[in-house]
């Protein structure tokens, strides 16, 4: 550690020593566990290499679980992105009072982290059978949302709940991009005779597009891996992939460890695909912008 | 320009309704424990529950340990990559993004299969080992946020000049990191720390699957068995999250901005 007179080869090893804990940590707690599951997905009960586990994913309950998960994640990601973008545009470009903007940003920081079990409690108190909104709608307007087919333990109930952390996350991530839309650009467009619609069609949205798309994939992955909210909301009654995997880890519900690993692998493949799609499209979009 | 302002207000009002109504409804529900009139009985019931105190304390402790371990792992790595190993930077960016791509439930499944009691490193073989594994899992979950906080902090200060000056005065590398770099990026590190705490305190999936007596599984258990306490707990959790985020905002005002930028 007498660094002042270090010859450079020893200093080089010192640098690696500083980075080593990080690399070791990443290997032990990120890379190895994931690779282990990836490997286990291709091993059968008798210890031989097999594709049976992967084929097992495309059957009955598991396929249905993937389908519901993908729909909930996609719906909450798309709606979260649309409403989040609308709110961001309203707050930043809609000439609302400045304090509102910082209030919205602060609240988004809190709400995007207010996920998990407490969020489920909040929505049960709001839209559950005895929830405040449910009862108010019934007594004031004579609208029984449960008789109309709504259920907090359903696809739309879960999507509506997920939006509570998806919208704020969208706001937090897309706000810098919206800030990057300079006033001069819309002024220049106006000077050249462009309508508001033309400005957004040819300048505003093309500039925002990559960050919107990128956040969309992030929101998708965020919802796809989320389990705590869904579990606290519905118990194990809703058949989505994370809940199925939870039951598998808890008590080998599929009665096949290899199939469990394949289930986890499928989740990683889907979230990874979402991110690759983003990378491809955003680099292409950047090339278009030049 | 009038209509655009109208739509901005309309969007804001709709958003405010969506985000505030559940909080109000939850609060209202949490006051209804005693029949006929509002009371704070559900809060009293929560706070007097020994299991609440024990699990909250346990999760706070694991959270603090995760923050310390996270700082120890991330700060030296970011420092050396900035100063001497810039070619490792893309790798670090990639690795720190992985926890956002790989769902927590997949990670914990990997841990359970890889580090079981008959493996080479039997983390899950003992209670202490599982606590260590849980701490490491939380460091992993918070890695994207901690890395970005520290990286932003180091970008705002002149790492190279500080290092050279300290070296000329005879400081060792450990001294430089602990007594020069860390104090200068303290605000950034603390933001990362509070964010880590907010993520960890109510975490359910990993704690539950590792069978540890943490706050998240306790919440879930209360939710399944009680009527009014869950909404009181939801309000308490919201306030804790708000507190952690509020600290970050407060700290941001003290961030050093005067230093020279070198890149």
Coordinates of C-alpha atoms in Angstrom, one line a residue:
Chain A
X1 CA 0.0 0.0 0.0
X2 CA 3.0 2.4 -0.2
X3 CA 1.5 3.8 -3.3
X4 CA 3.9 6.8 -3.8
X5 CA 6.8 4.6 -5.0
X6 CA 4.7 2.0 -6.7
X7 CA 6.2 0.6 -9.9
X8 CA 3.5 0.4 -12.5
X9 CA 3.0 -3.4 -12.6
X10 CA 2.2 -3.5 -8.9
X11 CA -0.1 -0.6 -9.3
X12 CA -1.9 -2.4 -12.0
X13 CA -2.6 -5.3 -9.7
X14 CA -3.8 -2.9 -7.1
X15 CA -6.4 -1.5 -9.5
X16 CA -7.6 -5.0 -10.3
X17 CA -7.8 -5.6 -6.5
X18 CA -10.1 -2.7 -6.2
X19 CA -12.4 -3.9 -9.0
X20 CA -12.1 -7.6 -7.9
X21 CA -14.9 -7.5 -5.2
X22 CA -17.3 -6.0 -7.7
X23 CA -16.5 -8.6 -10.3
X24 CA -16.6 -11.4 -7.7
X25 CA -20.0 -10.1 -6.5
X26 CA -21.4 -9.9 -10.0
X27 CA -20.3 -13.5 -10.8
X28 CA -21.5 -15.0 -7.5
X29 CA -24.9 -13.3 -7.2
X30 CA -25.9 -12.4 -10.8
X31 CA -24.0 -14.5 -13.4
X32 CA -23.6 -17.9 -11.8
X33 CA -27.2 -18.3 -10.4
X34 CA -28.6 -17.3 -13.8
X35 CA -26.3 -19.6 -15.7
X36 CA -27.0 -22.4 -13.3
X37 CA -30.7 -22.2 -14.0
X38 CA -30.0 -21.9 -17.7
X39 CA -28.1 -25.2 -17.5
X40 CA -30.6 -26.9 -15.2
X41 CA -33.4 -26.1 -17.7
X42 CA -31.8 -28.5 -20.1
X43 CA -31.3 -31.4 -17.7
X44 CA -33.9 -34.1 -17.2
X45 CA -34.8 -35.9 -14.0
X46 CA -32.3 -38.7 -14.8
X47 CA -29.5 -36.2 -15.2
X48 CA -29.3 -36.4 -19.0
X49 CA -29.4 -33.5 -21.4
X50 CA -32.9 -33.0 -22.8
X51 CA -35.2 -30.5 -24.4
X52 CA -38.3 -31.9 -22.6
X53 CA -38.3 -29.1 -20.0
X54 CA -38.4 -26.4 -22.7
X55 CA -41.1 -28.4 -24.5
X56 CA -43.0 -28.6 -21.2
X57 CA -43.3 -24.8 -21.2
X58 CA -45.6 -25.0 -24.2
X59 CA -48.3 -26.9 -22.4
X60 CA -51.6 -26.1 -20.7
X61 CA -51.3 -24.2 -17.4
X62 CA -47.7 -22.9 -18.1
X63 CA -48.5 -21.5 -21.5
X64 CA -51.7 -19.9 -20.1
X65 CA -49.6 -18.4 -17.3
X66 CA -47.1 -16.9 -19.7
X67 CA -50.0 -15.5 -21.8
X68 CA -51.6 -13.8 -18.9
X69 CA -48.3 -12.4 -17.6
X70 CA -47.4 -11.0 -21.0
X71 CA -50.8 -9.4 -21.4
X72 CA -50.7 -7.8 -17.9
X73 CA -47.2 -6.6 -18.4
X74 CA -47.8 -5.3 -21.9
X75 CA -51.1 -3.6 -20.9
X76 CA -49.6 -1.9 -17.8
X77 CA -46.4 -1.0 -19.8
X78 CA -48.3 0.6 -22.7
X79 CA -50.9 2.4 -20.5
X80 CA -48.2 3.4 -18.1
X81 CA -46.1 4.8 -20.9
X82 CA -49.1 6.7 -22.5
X83 CA -50.4 8.2 -19.2
X84 CA -46.9 8.8 -17.9
X85 CA -45.9 10.7 -21.1
X86 CA -49.2 12.7 -21.0
X87 CA -48.6 13.7 -17.4
X88 CA -44.9 14.6 -18.1
X89 CA -45.9 16.7 -21.1
X90 CA -48.6 18.3 -19.1
X91 CA -46.4 19.2 -16.2
X92 CA -43.3 20.2 -18.2
X93 CA -44.7 21.7 -21.5
X94 CA -48.2 22.6 -20.4
X95 CA -47.2 25.8 -18.6
X96 CA -48.4 24.5 -15.3
X97 CA -47.1 26.4 -12.2
X98 CA -43.5 25.4 -11.4
X99 CA -44.2 24.0 -7.9
X100 CA -46.5 21.5 -9.4
X101 CA -43.7 20.1 -11.4
X102 CA -41.4 19.4 -8.5
X103 CA -44.4 18.0 -6.5
X104 CA -45.1 15.6 -9.3
X105 CA -41.4 14.6 -9.6
X106 CA -41.1 14.0 -5.9
X107 CA -44.3 12.0 -5.7
X108 CA -43.2 9.9 -8.7
X109 CA -40.0 9.1 -6.8
X110 CA -42.1 7.8 -3.9
X111 CA -44.8 6.1 -5.8
X112 CA -42.4 4.2 -8.2
X113 CA -40.9 2.7 -5.1
X114 CA -44.2 2.1 -3.4
X115 CA -44.7 -1.3 -4.9
X116 CA -45.1 -4.8 -3.4
X117 CA -47.4 -5.8 -0.6
X118 CA -48.5 -2.4 0.7
X119 CA -49.6 -1.4 -2.7
X120 CA -52.0 -4.4 -2.9
X121 CA -53.4 -3.3 0.5
X122 CA -54.0 0.2 -0.8
X123 CA -55.9 -1.1 -3.8
X124 CA -58.0 -3.5 -1.8
X125 CA -59.0 -0.6 0.5
X126 CA -59.9 1.4 -2.6
X127 CA -61.4 -1.0 -5.2
X128 CA -61.9 -4.2 -3.2
X129 CA -65.5 -5.4 -2.4
X130 CA -65.5 -3.2 0.7
X131 CA -63.2 -0.5 -0.8
X132 CA -64.1 3.2 -0.5
X133 CA -64.5 3.8 -4.2
X134 CA -66.6 0.7 -4.7
X135 CA -68.9 1.7 -1.9
X136 CA -69.1 5.4 -2.9
X137 CA -70.0 4.4 -6.4
X138 CA -72.7 2.1 -5.2
X139 CA -74.3 4.5 -2.7
X140 CA -73.9 7.7 -4.6
X141 CA -74.4 6.7 -8.2
X142 CA -76.0 3.2 -7.8
X143 CA -73.2 1.7 -9.9
X144 CA -72.1 -1.8 -8.7
X145 CA -68.7 -2.3 -10.4
X146 CA -68.5 -5.9 -9.1
X147 CA -71.9 -6.7 -10.6
X148 CA -70.7 -5.0 -13.8
X149 CA -67.9 -7.6 -14.0
X150 CA -65.0 -5.7 -12.4
X151 CA -62.8 -7.6 -9.9
X152 CA -59.6 -6.4 -8.2
X153 CA -58.4 -10.0 -8.5
X154 CA -58.6 -10.0 -12.3
X155 CA -56.6 -8.9 -15.3
X156 CA -57.8 -5.4 -15.2
X157 CA -57.6 -5.1 -11.5
X158 CA -54.0 -6.2 -11.6
X159 CA -53.2 -3.9 -14.5
X160 CA -54.8 -0.9 -12.8
X161 CA -52.8 -1.7 -9.6
X162 CA -49.5 -2.0 -11.6
X163 CA -50.1 1.4 -13.2
X164 CA -49.5 2.9 -9.7
X165 CA -45.8 2.2 -10.0
X166 CA -45.6 2.1 -13.8
X167 CA -46.8 5.7 -14.5
X168 CA -44.4 7.3 -12.0
X169 CA -41.5 5.3 -13.3
X170 CA -42.3 6.5 -16.9
X171 CA -42.5 10.1 -15.6
X172 CA -39.1 9.8 -13.9
X173 CA -37.3 8.3 -16.9
X174 CA -38.9 10.3 -19.7
X175 CA -38.8 13.7 -18.0
X176 CA -35.2 14.4 -19.0
X177 CA -36.0 13.6 -22.6
X178 CA -39.0 16.0 -22.5
X179 CA -36.8 18.6 -20.9
X180 CA -34.5 18.1 -23.9
X181 CA -37.2 19.3 -26.3
X182 CA -36.1 22.9 -26.5
X183 CA -38.6 25.8 -26.7
X184 CA -36.6 27.2 -29.6
X185 CA -37.5 24.2 -31.7
X186 CA -41.3 24.7 -31.4
X187 CA -40.7 28.5 -31.9
X188 CA -38.7 27.8 -35.0
X189 CA -41.3 25.4 -36.3
X190 CA -44.1 28.0 -35.6
X191 CA -42.1 30.7 -37.5
X192 CA -41.9 28.3 -40.5
X193 CA -45.6 28.0 -40.4
X194 CA -46.0 24.5 -38.8
X195 CA -49.1 23.7 -36.8
X196 CA -48.9 22.2 -33.3
X197 CA -49.8 18.8 -34.8
X198 CA -47.1 19.1 -37.4
X199 CA -44.5 20.0 -34.7
X200 CA -45.3 16.9 -32.7
X201 CA -45.6 14.7 -35.8
X202 CA -42.3 15.7 -37.3
X203 CA -40.1 16.9 -34.4
X204 CA -41.5 16.3 -30.9
X205 CA -42.4 12.6 -31.1
X206 CA -39.5 11.5 -33.3
X207 CA -37.1 13.0 -30.7
X208 CA -39.0 11.4 -27.8
X209 CA -39.6 8.1 -29.5
X210 CA -36.4 6.2 -28.5
X211 CA -36.7 7.1 -24.8
X212 CA -40.5 6.3 -24.8
X213 CA -39.7 2.9 -26.5
X214 CA -36.8 2.2 -24.1
X215 CA -38.9 3.0 -21.1
X216 CA -41.7 0.8 -22.5
X217 CA -39.4 -2.2 -22.5
X218 CA -38.2 -1.4 -19.0
X219 CA -41.8 -1.1 -17.7
X220 CA -42.6 -4.4 -19.4
X221 CA -39.7 -6.1 -17.6
X222 CA -40.7 -4.4 -14.4
X223 CA -44.2 -5.7 -14.4
X224 CA -43.2 -9.1 -15.8
X225 CA -41.0 -9.9 -12.8
X226 CA -43.2 -8.3 -10.2
X227 CA -44.8 -10.8 -7.8
X228 CA -45.3 -9.3 -4.4
X229 CA -48.2 -7.1 -5.4
X230 CA -50.0 -9.8 -7.3
X231 CA -49.4 -12.4 -4.6
X232 CA -50.7 -10.1 -1.8
X233 CA -53.7 -9.1 -4.0
X234 CA -54.8 -12.4 -5.3
X235 CA -53.0 -15.1 -3.3
X236 CA -52.2 -17.8 -5.7
X237 CA -55.6 -17.6 -7.5
X238 CA -54.3 -15.6 -10.5
X239 CA -52.2 -17.8 -12.8
X240 CA -49.2 -15.6 -13.8
X241 CA -45.7 -16.8 -14.3
X242 CA -44.0 -15.3 -11.2
X243 CA -46.7 -16.8 -8.9
X244 CA -46.3 -20.2 -10.6
X245 CA -42.5 -20.0 -10.1
X246 CA -43.1 -18.9 -6.5
X247 CA -45.2 -22.0 -5.9
X248 CA -42.5 -24.1 -7.7
X249 CA -39.7 -22.8 -5.4
X250 CA -41.9 -23.1 -2.3
X251 CA -43.0 -26.6 -2.8
X252 CA -42.0 -28.0 -6.2
X253 CA -45.6 -27.4 -7.5
X254 CA -44.7 -28.6 -11.0
X255 CA -43.0 -31.7 -9.4
X256 CA -40.1 -31.3 -11.8
X257 CA -37.1 -29.1 -10.9
X258 CA -35.9 -29.0 -14.5
X259 CA -39.3 -27.6 -15.6
X260 CA -39.0 -25.0 -12.8
X261 CA -35.6 -23.9 -14.2
X262 CA -37.1 -23.8 -17.7
X263 CA -39.9 -21.5 -16.3
X264 CA -37.3 -19.2 -14.9
X265 CA -35.3 -19.3 -18.1
X266 CA -38.4 -18.4 -20.0
X267 CA -38.9 -15.3 -17.8
X268 CA -35.3 -14.2 -18.4
X269 CA -35.6 -14.8 -22.2
X270 CA -38.7 -12.6 -22.4
X271 CA -37.3 -9.7 -20.3
X272 CA -34.0 -9.9 -22.2
X273 CA -35.9 -9.8 -25.5
X274 CA -37.7 -6.7 -24.4
X275 CA -34.4 -5.0 -23.7
X276 CA -32.8 -6.2 -27.0
X277 CA -35.7 -4.9 -28.9
X278 CA -35.1 -1.6 -27.2
X279 CA -31.4 -1.5 -28.0
X280 CA -32.0 -2.3 -31.7
X281 CA -34.8 0.3 -32.1
X282 CA -33.1 3.0 -30.1
X283 CA -29.8 2.8 -32.1
X284 CA -31.7 2.9 -35.3
X285 CA -33.8 5.8 -34.1
X286 CA -30.6 7.7 -33.1
X287 CA -29.2 7.1 -36.6
X288 CA -32.4 8.5 -38.1
X289 CA -32.0 11.6 -35.9
X290 CA -28.6 12.5 -37.2
Chain B
X1 CA -52.5 28.2 -26.7
X2 CA -55.5 28.2 -24.4
X3 CA -56.6 24.6 -25.2
X4 CA -53.1 23.2 -24.5
X5 CA -53.2 24.6 -21.0
X6 CA -56.7 23.2 -20.5
X7 CA -55.6 19.7 -21.5
X8 CA -52.5 20.0 -19.3
X9 CA -54.7 20.8 -16.3
X10 CA -57.1 18.0 -17.2
X11 CA -54.3 15.4 -17.5
X12 CA -52.9 16.7 -14.2
X13 CA -56.2 16.4 -12.4
X14 CA -56.9 12.9 -13.7
X15 CA -53.4 11.8 -12.6
X16 CA -53.8 13.4 -9.2
X17 CA -57.1 11.7 -8.7
X18 CA -55.7 8.3 -9.7
X19 CA -52.7 8.7 -7.3
X20 CA -54.4 10.4 -4.3
X21 CA -57.7 8.5 -4.1
X22 CA -56.1 5.1 -3.2
X23 CA -54.1 6.8 -0.5
X24 CA -57.2 8.6 0.9
X25 CA -59.2 5.4 0.7
X26 CA -56.5 3.4 2.5
X27 CA -56.2 6.0 5.2
X28 CA -60.0 6.2 5.7
X29 CA -60.2 2.4 5.9
X30 CA -57.4 2.3 8.4
X31 CA -59.4 4.5 10.7
X32 CA -62.5 2.3 10.7
X33 CA -61.4 -0.4 13.2
X34 CA -63.7 0.8 15.9
X35 CA -67.3 0.6 14.8
X36 CA -69.3 3.8 14.5
X37 CA -66.5 6.4 14.6
X38 CA -62.9 7.0 13.4
X39 CA -60.0 6.0 15.6
X40 CA -56.3 5.2 15.4
X41 CA -56.9 1.7 16.9
X42 CA -55.5 -0.1 13.9
X43 CA -52.2 1.8 14.2
X44 CA -52.0 1.1 18.0
X45 CA -52.6 -2.5 17.2
X46 CA -49.8 -2.6 14.6
X47 CA -47.3 -0.7 16.8
X48 CA -47.9 -2.9 19.8
X49 CA -47.5 -6.1 17.8
X50 CA -44.1 -7.6 18.8
X51 CA -43.8 -9.3 15.4
X52 CA -44.1 -5.8 13.8
X53 CA -41.2 -4.5 15.9
X54 CA -39.1 -7.6 15.4
X55 CA -39.5 -7.8 11.6
X56 CA -39.1 -4.1 11.0
X57 CA -35.9 -4.1 13.1
X58 CA -34.6 -7.2 11.2
X59 CA -35.3 -5.6 7.8
X60 CA -33.8 -2.3 8.8
X61 CA -30.7 -4.1 10.0
X62 CA -30.3 -6.1 6.8
X63 CA -31.0 -2.9 4.9
X64 CA -28.1 -1.1 6.7
X65 CA -25.8 -4.1 6.1
X66 CA -26.7 -4.1 2.4
X67 CA -26.0 -0.4 2.2
X68 CA -22.5 -0.8 3.8
X69 CA -21.6 -3.8 1.7
X70 CA -22.9 -2.1 -1.5
X71 CA -20.7 0.9 -0.8
X72 CA -17.7 -1.3 -0.1
X73 CA -18.2 -3.2 -3.4
X74 CA -19.3 -0.3 -5.7
X75 CA -17.1 2.7 -4.6
X76 CA -13.6 1.2 -5.2
X77 CA -14.8 -0.4 -8.4
X78 CA -16.2 2.8 -9.9
X79 CA -13.1 4.7 -8.6
X80 CA -10.6 2.5 -10.3
X81 CA -12.6 2.1 -13.5
X82 CA -12.8 5.9 -13.8
X83 CA -9.2 6.5 -13.0
X84 CA -7.3 3.6 -14.6
X85 CA -9.5 1.0 -16.3
X86 CA -11.9 2.9 -18.5
X87 CA -12.1 -0.1 -20.9
X88 CA -14.1 -1.9 -18.1
X89 CA -16.7 0.7 -18.1
X90 CA -19.1 -0.8 -20.7
X91 CA -18.9 -4.1 -18.8
X92 CA -19.8 -2.4 -15.5
X93 CA -22.7 -0.6 -17.2
X94 CA -23.9 -3.9 -18.5
X95 CA -23.5 -5.8 -15.2
X96 CA -25.3 -3.1 -13.2
X97 CA -28.2 -3.2 -15.7
X98 CA -28.7 -7.0 -15.2
X99 CA -30.7 -6.8 -12.0
X100 CA -33.3 -4.8 -14.0
X101 CA -33.4 -7.6 -16.7
X102 CA -33.3 -10.7 -14.4
X103 CA -36.4 -10.8 -12.2
X104 CA -35.7 -11.1 -8.4
X105 CA -37.6 -14.3 -8.2
X106 CA -35.3 -15.9 -10.8
X107 CA -32.2 -14.7 -8.9
X108 CA -33.4 -16.1 -5.6
X109 CA -34.3 -19.4 -7.3
X110 CA -30.8 -19.5 -8.6
X111 CA -29.4 -18.8 -5.1
X112 CA -31.5 -21.5 -3.5
X113 CA -30.4 -24.1 -6.1
X114 CA -26.8 -23.0 -6.2
X115 CA -26.0 -22.3 -2.6
X116 CA -28.0 -25.1 -0.9
X117 CA -26.8 -26.9 2.2
X118 CA -25.0 -29.6 0.2
X119 CA -23.2 -27.2 -2.1
X120 CA -19.6 -25.8 -2.0
X121 CA -20.8 -22.6 -0.4
X122 CA -23.8 -23.6 1.7
X123 CA -25.3 -20.2 2.4
X124 CA -28.8 -21.6 3.0
X125 CA -27.5 -24.2 5.4
X126 CA -27.6 -22.0 8.5
X127 CA -29.6 -19.0 9.6
X128 CA -26.5 -16.7 9.6
X129 CA -25.5 -17.9 6.2
X130 CA -29.0 -17.2 4.9
X131 CA -28.9 -13.7 6.5
X132 CA -25.6 -13.1 4.6
X133 CA -27.2 -14.4 1.4
X134 CA -30.2 -12.1 1.9
X135 CA -27.9 -9.1 2.4
X136 CA -26.0 -9.9 -0.8
X137 CA -29.3 -10.4 -2.7
X138 CA -30.4 -6.9 -1.6
X139 CA -27.0 -5.4 -2.6
X140 CA -27.7 -7.0 -6.0
X141 CA -31.3 -5.6 -6.2
X142 CA -30.0 -2.1 -5.4
X143 CA -26.9 -2.4 -7.6
X144 CA -28.3 -0.4 -10.6
X145 CA -29.3 2.5 -8.3
X146 CA -26.2 2.4 -6.1
X147 CA -23.9 2.3 -9.2
X148 CA -25.6 5.2 -10.9
X149 CA -25.6 7.3 -7.7
X150 CA -21.9 6.7 -7.1
X151 CA -21.0 7.2 -10.8
X152 CA -22.9 10.5 -10.9
X153 CA -21.2 11.6 -7.7
X154 CA -17.7 10.8 -9.1
X155 CA -18.5 12.5 -12.4
X156 CA -19.1 15.8 -10.5
X157 CA -15.7 15.8 -8.8
X158 CA -12.2 15.9 -10.2
X159 CA -11.1 12.4 -9.2
X160 CA -7.7 12.6 -11.0
X161 CA -6.5 15.8 -9.4
X162 CA -7.7 14.8 -6.0
X163 CA -5.9 11.5 -6.3
X164 CA -2.7 13.0 -7.5
X165 CA -2.7 15.7 -4.8
X166 CA -3.2 13.1 -2.1
X167 CA -0.6 10.8 -3.6
X168 CA 2.0 13.6 -3.6
X169 CA 1.2 14.2 0.1
X170 CA 1.9 10.5 0.7
X171 CA -1.5 9.0 1.0
X172 CA -2.1 5.3 0.3
X173 CA -4.8 4.2 -2.1
X174 CA -7.0 3.0 0.7
X175 CA -6.6 6.4 2.5
X176 CA -7.4 8.2 -0.8
X177 CA -10.7 6.2 -1.3
X178 CA -11.8 6.3 2.3
X179 CA -10.7 9.9 3.3
X180 CA -10.7 11.9 0.1
X181 CA -13.0 10.3 -2.5
X182 CA -15.8 9.0 -0.2
X183 CA -16.3 12.3 1.7
X184 CA -16.5 14.1 -1.6
X185 CA -19.2 11.8 -3.0
X186 CA -21.0 11.4 0.3
X187 CA -24.2 13.0 -0.8
X188 CA -24.4 10.8 -3.9
X189 CA -23.6 7.7 -1.8
X190 CA -26.3 8.6 0.7
X191 CA -28.9 9.0 -2.0
X192 CA -28.0 5.5 -3.2
X193 CA -28.2 4.4 0.5
X194 CA -31.7 5.8 1.0
X195 CA -32.9 4.3 -2.3
X196 CA -31.5 1.0 -1.2
X197 CA -33.3 1.2 2.1
X198 CA -36.6 2.1 0.4
X199 CA -36.3 -1.0 -1.9
X200 CA -35.2 -3.3 0.9
X201 CA -37.5 -2.5 3.8
X202 CA -40.7 -4.0 2.4
X203 CA -39.1 -6.5 0.0
X204 CA -41.2 -9.7 -0.1
X205 CA -40.1 -12.2 -2.7
X206 CA -36.5 -12.9 -1.7
X207 CA -37.0 -12.7 2.1
X208 CA -40.1 -15.0 1.9
X209 CA -38.4 -17.6 -0.3
X210 CA -35.3 -17.6 1.9
X211 CA -37.6 -18.0 5.0
X212 CA -36.2 -15.0 6.9
X213 CA -38.4 -13.1 9.4
X214 CA -38.4 -9.9 7.4
X215 CA -40.9 -7.1 7.2
X216 CA -42.2 -8.0 3.7
X217 CA -43.4 -11.5 4.6
X218 CA -44.8 -10.1 7.8
X219 CA -46.9 -7.6 5.8
X220 CA -48.2 -10.4 3.6
X221 CA -49.1 -12.5 6.6
X222 CA -51.0 -9.7 8.2
X223 CA -52.8 -9.0 4.9
X224 CA -54.0 -12.6 4.7
X225 CA -55.3 -12.6 8.3
X226 CA -56.4 -9.2 9.5
X227 CA -58.9 -6.6 8.2
X228 CA -57.9 -3.1 9.2
X229 CA -54.2 -3.5 10.1
X230 CA -53.1 -4.0 6.5
X231 CA -54.3 -0.5 5.5
X232 CA -52.6 1.0 8.5
X233 CA -49.4 -0.8 7.5
X234 CA -49.8 0.4 3.9
X235 CA -49.9 4.0 5.2
X236 CA -46.9 3.4 7.4
X237 CA -44.9 1.9 4.5
X238 CA -45.9 4.8 2.3
X239 CA -44.6 7.2 4.9
X240 CA -41.3 5.2 5.3
X241 CA -40.8 5.3 1.5
X242 CA -41.7 9.0 1.5
X243 CA -39.1 9.6 4.3
X244 CA -36.4 7.9 2.3
X245 CA -37.2 9.7 -0.9
X246 CA -37.5 13.0 1.0
X247 CA -34.0 12.5 2.4
X248 CA -32.6 12.1 -1.1
X249 CA -34.3 15.3 -2.2
X250 CA -32.9 17.1 0.8
X251 CA -29.4 15.8 0.2
X252 CA -29.5 16.8 -3.4
X253 CA -29.3 20.4 -2.2
X254 CA -25.9 19.8 -0.6
X255 CA -24.3 18.0 -3.6
X256 CA -20.9 19.6 -4.5
X257 CA -21.2 21.3 -7.8
X258 CA -18.2 23.6 -7.8
X259 CA -15.5 21.1 -8.7
X260 CA -13.9 21.0 -12.1
X261 CA -15.1 18.5 -14.6
X262 CA -12.4 16.5 -16.3
X263 CA -14.3 14.6 -18.9

